[in-house]
Amino acid sequence: MNANPSLRKSPNLDDWIALEADGRIRVLSGKVDIGQRISTAVALIAAEELEVDPARIAMQPPDTDTAPDEGMTTGSNSIQQSGDAIRRAAATARRHLLGLAAARFGTDARTLEIVDGLVRDPATNRSATYVELTGGAPFAIPVDANATVKAPGDCRLIGGPAQPRGIADMVSGHAKYVQDLVLPGMRHARVVRPPHHLARLGGLDSETVARLEAAAIRIVRDGSFIAVAGDDEYAVVRAADRLARSATWKTGIEFEERDVFDQLVDNPRISLPVVDGMPLEAPVSRPPAPAEGAALSRRARYERPYQMHASIGPSAAMARDDDGHLMVWSHSQGIFPLRDSIAESLDLDPSRITVIHHPGPGCYGHNGADDAAYEAALVARALPGRPVLLKWTRDDEHAWEPYASAMAVDVAADLDASGRVIRWTAESHSDTHRGRPRPDAGGAGPARLLANRFRADAIPPLTPTPNMNHHGGLHRNLDPYYDFPAPHLVKHLVRGLPLRTSAMRCLGAVANIFALECFMDELAEAADIDRLEFRFNHLKDDRARAVLRAAADAIGWRRAGRPDDLGQGLAFARYKNDMTFAAVAVELRVDDQARVRLDRAAIAADSGQVIDRDGLRAQLEGGFLQAASWALYEQVRYDRDGVTSRDWETYPILGFDNVPEIDVIILDRPAAESLGAGEAAGGPTVAAIGNAIADATGLRLRRMPFDPDAIMAAARR
Amino acid sequence: MEEIVLHVNGGEHRIDADPSTPLLFVLRNHLGLTGAKLGCGLEQCGACAVLVDGRSTLTCSAPVGDFAGREIVTAEGLAVDAVGAAVQNAFIDAGAAQCGYCTPGLVIAATALLTRNASPSAADVRDALSPHLCRCGSHARVLAAVAGLSTGAAE
Ligand code: FES
Ligand code: FES
């Protein structure tokens, strides 16, 4: 059995690699590029193993008809899944091609050389290109999962400089996103939304409808799902506006106004013990009594509000109904599960739907992309024959994307007289982080597509079940990586929370690491031990120690005393306890208006063997800046009339005015397995900022965001 | 509908449009220039910026009628401009884009700044880019790329 799920599903070499007549090599990956440069990394891997110039590698945009089904592009798994699969496929191909050349030249494969895809016999000077060797025929062999891949020392490309694919088109404005697609005869479409998800349509004003229809605007209505479509985009924008103003809504029950942080700990919930990162189907035992010999005990609650992906470009999708075959162009992170969920919703055979991945603006998890795709499909089905480009508005994206769940994490610990942790408990409370449309029991796919809540044949939202995976959802990084005596860990999947939630970059790890790593500082302080030293005292793993040391050195860690108003903080985590090791150190000040100004940051990471070095740095920097934004600015606000965070003024994010100098230190481990890194910096960044604020001001902030209101409120306490 | 004459990327275009249509929609849908992006439509994010008579200008709300006869340059038209081309190359060299959605707007803002002031300070660069949002966290590289082009830059 192959350990790589991607190879299990797509075992044939032809699933992954095709030789083109013009000398290019087409590589098919089921993982999608969402700005994380997976296509750059995968192309490097293929070029390395096939011994060709990376320019020869053509990365095929995945679609559900031809790409290997690699499920979702999530969880920082792409290098370990797609990268590994393509590496083994390319190595299999090289060995196979050398075999063909040896037979043709009547020599031993080991004597042959390869230069940029040309196989040469040095003895006779005979040569043949790859495609000459196969004659353009398919490989028709399986990928050998044990094919010998290049030893780290032999790599010429991996780990070296690589220009990100597509960047020249990005800076020149020629890169085409789903939002920019044009198809012949295309209509534009917009959705008319209810005030919130509990509201249902009362009615549309018939005069407005008649006037719009007279102006060639098509109105698609299915229950409370309403869309407008037409030839001219701006006319559609205005029509949607007019229709929205004329619509009446039955708002039914008002939105829950109770403080979500009270709800998180008071509402009904499913509680499960977590051991070694795995939830158990078992009753939760009582938290252990304070340890004997405890010199001091501490407890604290850390909280994260609802936060959003907040893509810079609102979601969009193109769809066309060709005589009952549905074509959908989407920036979804999971084109196969999306296809199957749309098929199930529309009662179509999946073979009658093709979903083509097309790049979109950065999404950072499950944002509006899938919902927009389904909505475009609904409009295309209602108006068959012509393509429909449906775009969400800024208001749609802010108010209707599935958010990162609010969370509350209770931590408690006892220290002995020497300052060692002798008891650790952590309980995490959250809604689900798993809301992606994906077929599963109980019609989970359709139930997770937004428009299905509003169609005449409405499907209510799914009641989530606990994620039982290793470091899945809300218990991601709940288990400390430190050498503590067996910690008491509990995950609480909370019911009845007001907003729709799903996967956002780092999932539960943000709140869990925020709690764990800030609480480590609280304990160190209580025990009067340097915060870095305190971590070292509980950390034997050399790779973990090395990243902490590197980040601390880069920031110029001060053991004691604060000569000025600069606060320093650091934090560490190993993502999912088995991926990238990351330590973040920051230096900041709090200005006289209680605003946090980030001065410097150091991120040290160990991701095993580095593939695309600059891409890795970019992911770490980007992860840092996004998490700094969560830490300092972000909170989804709502009242009984619905979500009130509907644009960039009501939901501000980090801007160019607060970007620190960032030093990224990569600890190279060429002989170690490559580890996913896209989410490694998030949790440690939030905690390091919290710790630095405490260092600068003496104020311990336990609820994100650390904005001026929070800092002033803490100062008053 | 009205005929409006627009000067875009060095060419003259006669366009039939309702003059109240925001310039962005005309650039994208009538002229096929999709470098300027629809990010918010609220003049809050900078994704839709183009050069108008050399100044970085948001186009998602301002009506096309206001731009008749003015010199418009989009990201697609920057390569023939010495400063614009230098900015684009600096972004490429710095790897200053992730998803790239915010990038054309940033390239426009940087070009406008460096055309007006060849040696902007770090603070000038921050100020010029501040109307722009990026969610991927490309900020540090963008700042470095632009600062590196300042003739006042150390090196
Ligand atoms: S789209 Fe114009 S500023 Fe956002
Ligand atoms: S690079 Fe993605 S929004 Fe800036």
Coordinates of C-alpha atoms in Angstrom, one line a residue, chain A residues 34-37 163-164 167-168 170-177 179-182 186 188 190 232-234 237-238 308-314 360-362 364 391 393-395 504-505 614-615 617-619 621-623 625-626 629-630 634 646-651 653-662, chain B residues 1 18 20-22 24-25 28-30 32-45 47 60-61 74-79 84 87-104 106-108 125-143:
Chain A
I34 CA -3.1 29.9 -4.5
G35 CA -0.1 32.2 -4.4
Q36 CA 1.8 29.8 -2.2
R37 CA 4.0 28.9 -5.2
Q163 CA 11.7 32.8 -10.1
P164 CA 8.1 32.3 -9.0
I167 CA 5.2 36.8 -11.5
A168 CA 6.0 38.6 -14.7
M170 CA 1.3 39.6 -12.3
V171 CA 3.4 42.8 -12.4
S172 CA 2.4 43.6 -16.0
G173 CA -1.3 43.1 -15.3
H174 CA -1.6 40.3 -17.8
A175 CA -2.2 37.5 -15.2
K176 CA -5.8 36.4 -15.6
Y177 CA -7.8 35.5 -12.6
Q179 CA -12.5 37.5 -12.2
D180 CA -10.9 38.5 -15.5
L181 CA -12.1 35.6 -17.7
V182 CA -14.1 36.4 -20.8
M186 CA -20.8 35.9 -21.5
H188 CA -22.3 39.0 -15.8
R190 CA -24.5 39.3 -9.1
D232 CA -23.2 44.8 -19.2
E233 CA -21.4 44.4 -15.8
Y234 CA -22.2 47.8 -14.5
V237 CA -24.3 46.0 -10.5
R238 CA -27.0 48.7 -10.6
M308 CA -12.2 36.3 8.2
H309 CA -10.1 35.2 5.2
A310 CA -10.7 38.6 3.7
S311 CA -9.4 38.0 0.3
I312 CA -8.5 41.2 -1.6
G313 CA -10.5 40.0 -4.5
P314 CA -14.1 39.0 -3.9
G360 CA -8.0 33.5 -8.0
P361 CA -6.9 36.1 -5.5
G362 CA -5.3 34.5 -2.4
Y364 CA -6.0 31.4 2.8
K391 CA -18.9 37.9 -8.9
T393 CA -19.2 42.0 -4.1
R394 CA -16.9 43.3 -1.3
D395 CA -20.0 43.2 0.9
M504 CA -8.9 29.3 7.7
R505 CA -5.1 29.2 7.5
D614 CA 12.6 32.0 -1.8
G615 CA 9.1 30.6 -1.9
R617 CA 10.7 32.7 2.8
A618 CA 7.8 34.4 1.1
Q619 CA 5.3 32.0 2.8
E621 CA 6.9 36.4 5.7
G622 CA 3.3 36.4 4.4
G623 CA 2.2 34.1 7.2
L625 CA 2.1 39.6 8.3
Q626 CA -1.3 38.0 8.0
S629 CA -3.0 41.5 11.2
W630 CA -5.2 39.0 13.1
E634 CA -9.2 41.9 13.2
R646 CA -18.9 44.6 5.6
D647 CA -15.9 46.5 4.2
W648 CA -12.3 47.5 4.9
E649 CA -13.3 50.3 7.2
T650 CA -15.5 48.1 9.4
Y651 CA -13.0 45.2 9.2
I653 CA -6.4 44.7 8.3
L654 CA -2.7 45.4 8.6
G655 CA -1.5 48.0 6.1
F656 CA 1.8 49.3 4.8
D657 CA 2.1 51.7 7.7
N658 CA 2.9 48.9 10.2
V659 CA 5.3 46.5 8.5
P660 CA 8.4 45.7 10.5
E661 CA 11.8 44.8 9.2
I662 CA 11.6 41.0 8.8
Chain B
M1 CA -25.0 56.1 -23.9
D18 CA -23.0 55.6 -19.9
S20 CA -21.6 57.5 -15.0
T21 CA -20.0 54.0 -15.4
P22 CA -16.9 53.9 -13.3
L24 CA -12.7 50.6 -14.0
F25 CA -15.6 48.8 -15.7
R28 CA -11.9 46.0 -18.1
N29 CA -14.9 45.3 -20.1
H30 CA -14.7 47.6 -23.1
G32 CA -10.1 44.2 -22.1
L33 CA -7.5 45.7 -19.8
T34 CA -8.0 43.6 -16.7
G35 CA -4.8 44.6 -14.9
A36 CA -6.7 47.0 -12.7
K37 CA -8.8 44.8 -10.4
L38 CA -12.2 45.2 -8.8
G39 CA -11.3 44.7 -5.1
C40 CA -13.9 46.7 -3.2
G41 CA -15.6 49.3 -5.4
L42 CA -15.4 51.6 -2.4
E43 CA -12.1 53.3 -2.9
Q44 CA -10.7 51.4 0.1
C45 CA -8.2 48.9 -1.2
A47 CA -6.6 47.3 -6.4
C60 CA -13.7 51.8 -9.1
S61 CA -16.1 54.7 -8.4
T74 CA -2.7 50.9 -16.8
A75 CA -0.3 48.2 -15.5
E76 CA -0.3 46.7 -19.0
G77 CA 1.0 50.0 -20.4
L78 CA 3.8 50.5 -18.0
A79 CA 6.5 48.6 -19.7
G84 CA 7.3 51.8 -14.8
V87 CA 9.4 49.1 -11.0
Q88 CA 8.0 46.0 -12.6
N89 CA 11.5 44.5 -12.8
A90 CA 12.2 45.4 -9.2
F91 CA 9.0 43.6 -8.1
I92 CA 10.0 40.5 -10.1
D93 CA 13.6 40.5 -8.7
A94 CA 12.2 40.9 -5.1
G95 CA 9.6 38.3 -5.6
A96 CA 7.2 41.0 -4.4
A97 CA 3.9 39.2 -5.2
Q98 CA 2.2 36.1 -3.9
C99 CA -1.3 35.8 -5.4
G100 CA -0.6 39.0 -7.3
Y101 CA -4.1 40.4 -7.1
C102 CA -3.0 43.6 -5.4
T103 CA 0.2 43.8 -7.4
P104 CA -0.9 45.9 -10.5
L106 CA 1.0 48.6 -6.2
V107 CA 3.1 48.8 -9.3
I108 CA 1.1 51.8 -10.4
V125 CA 7.2 55.0 0.1
R126 CA 5.0 53.9 3.0
D127 CA 2.8 56.9 2.5
A128 CA 2.4 56.3 -1.2
L129 CA 1.6 52.6 -0.7
S130 CA -0.7 53.1 2.3
P131 CA -4.0 53.3 0.3
H132 CA -3.2 49.8 -0.9
L133 CA -4.1 46.6 0.9
C134 CA -2.4 43.2 0.4
R135 CA -3.7 40.1 2.2
C136 CA -0.9 37.7 1.2
G137 CA 1.7 39.6 3.2
S138 CA 3.9 40.7 0.3
H139 CA 4.3 44.1 2.0
A140 CA 7.9 43.8 3.1
R141 CA 9.1 42.8 -0.3
V142 CA 7.1 45.5 -2.0
L143 CA 8.6 48.1 0.3

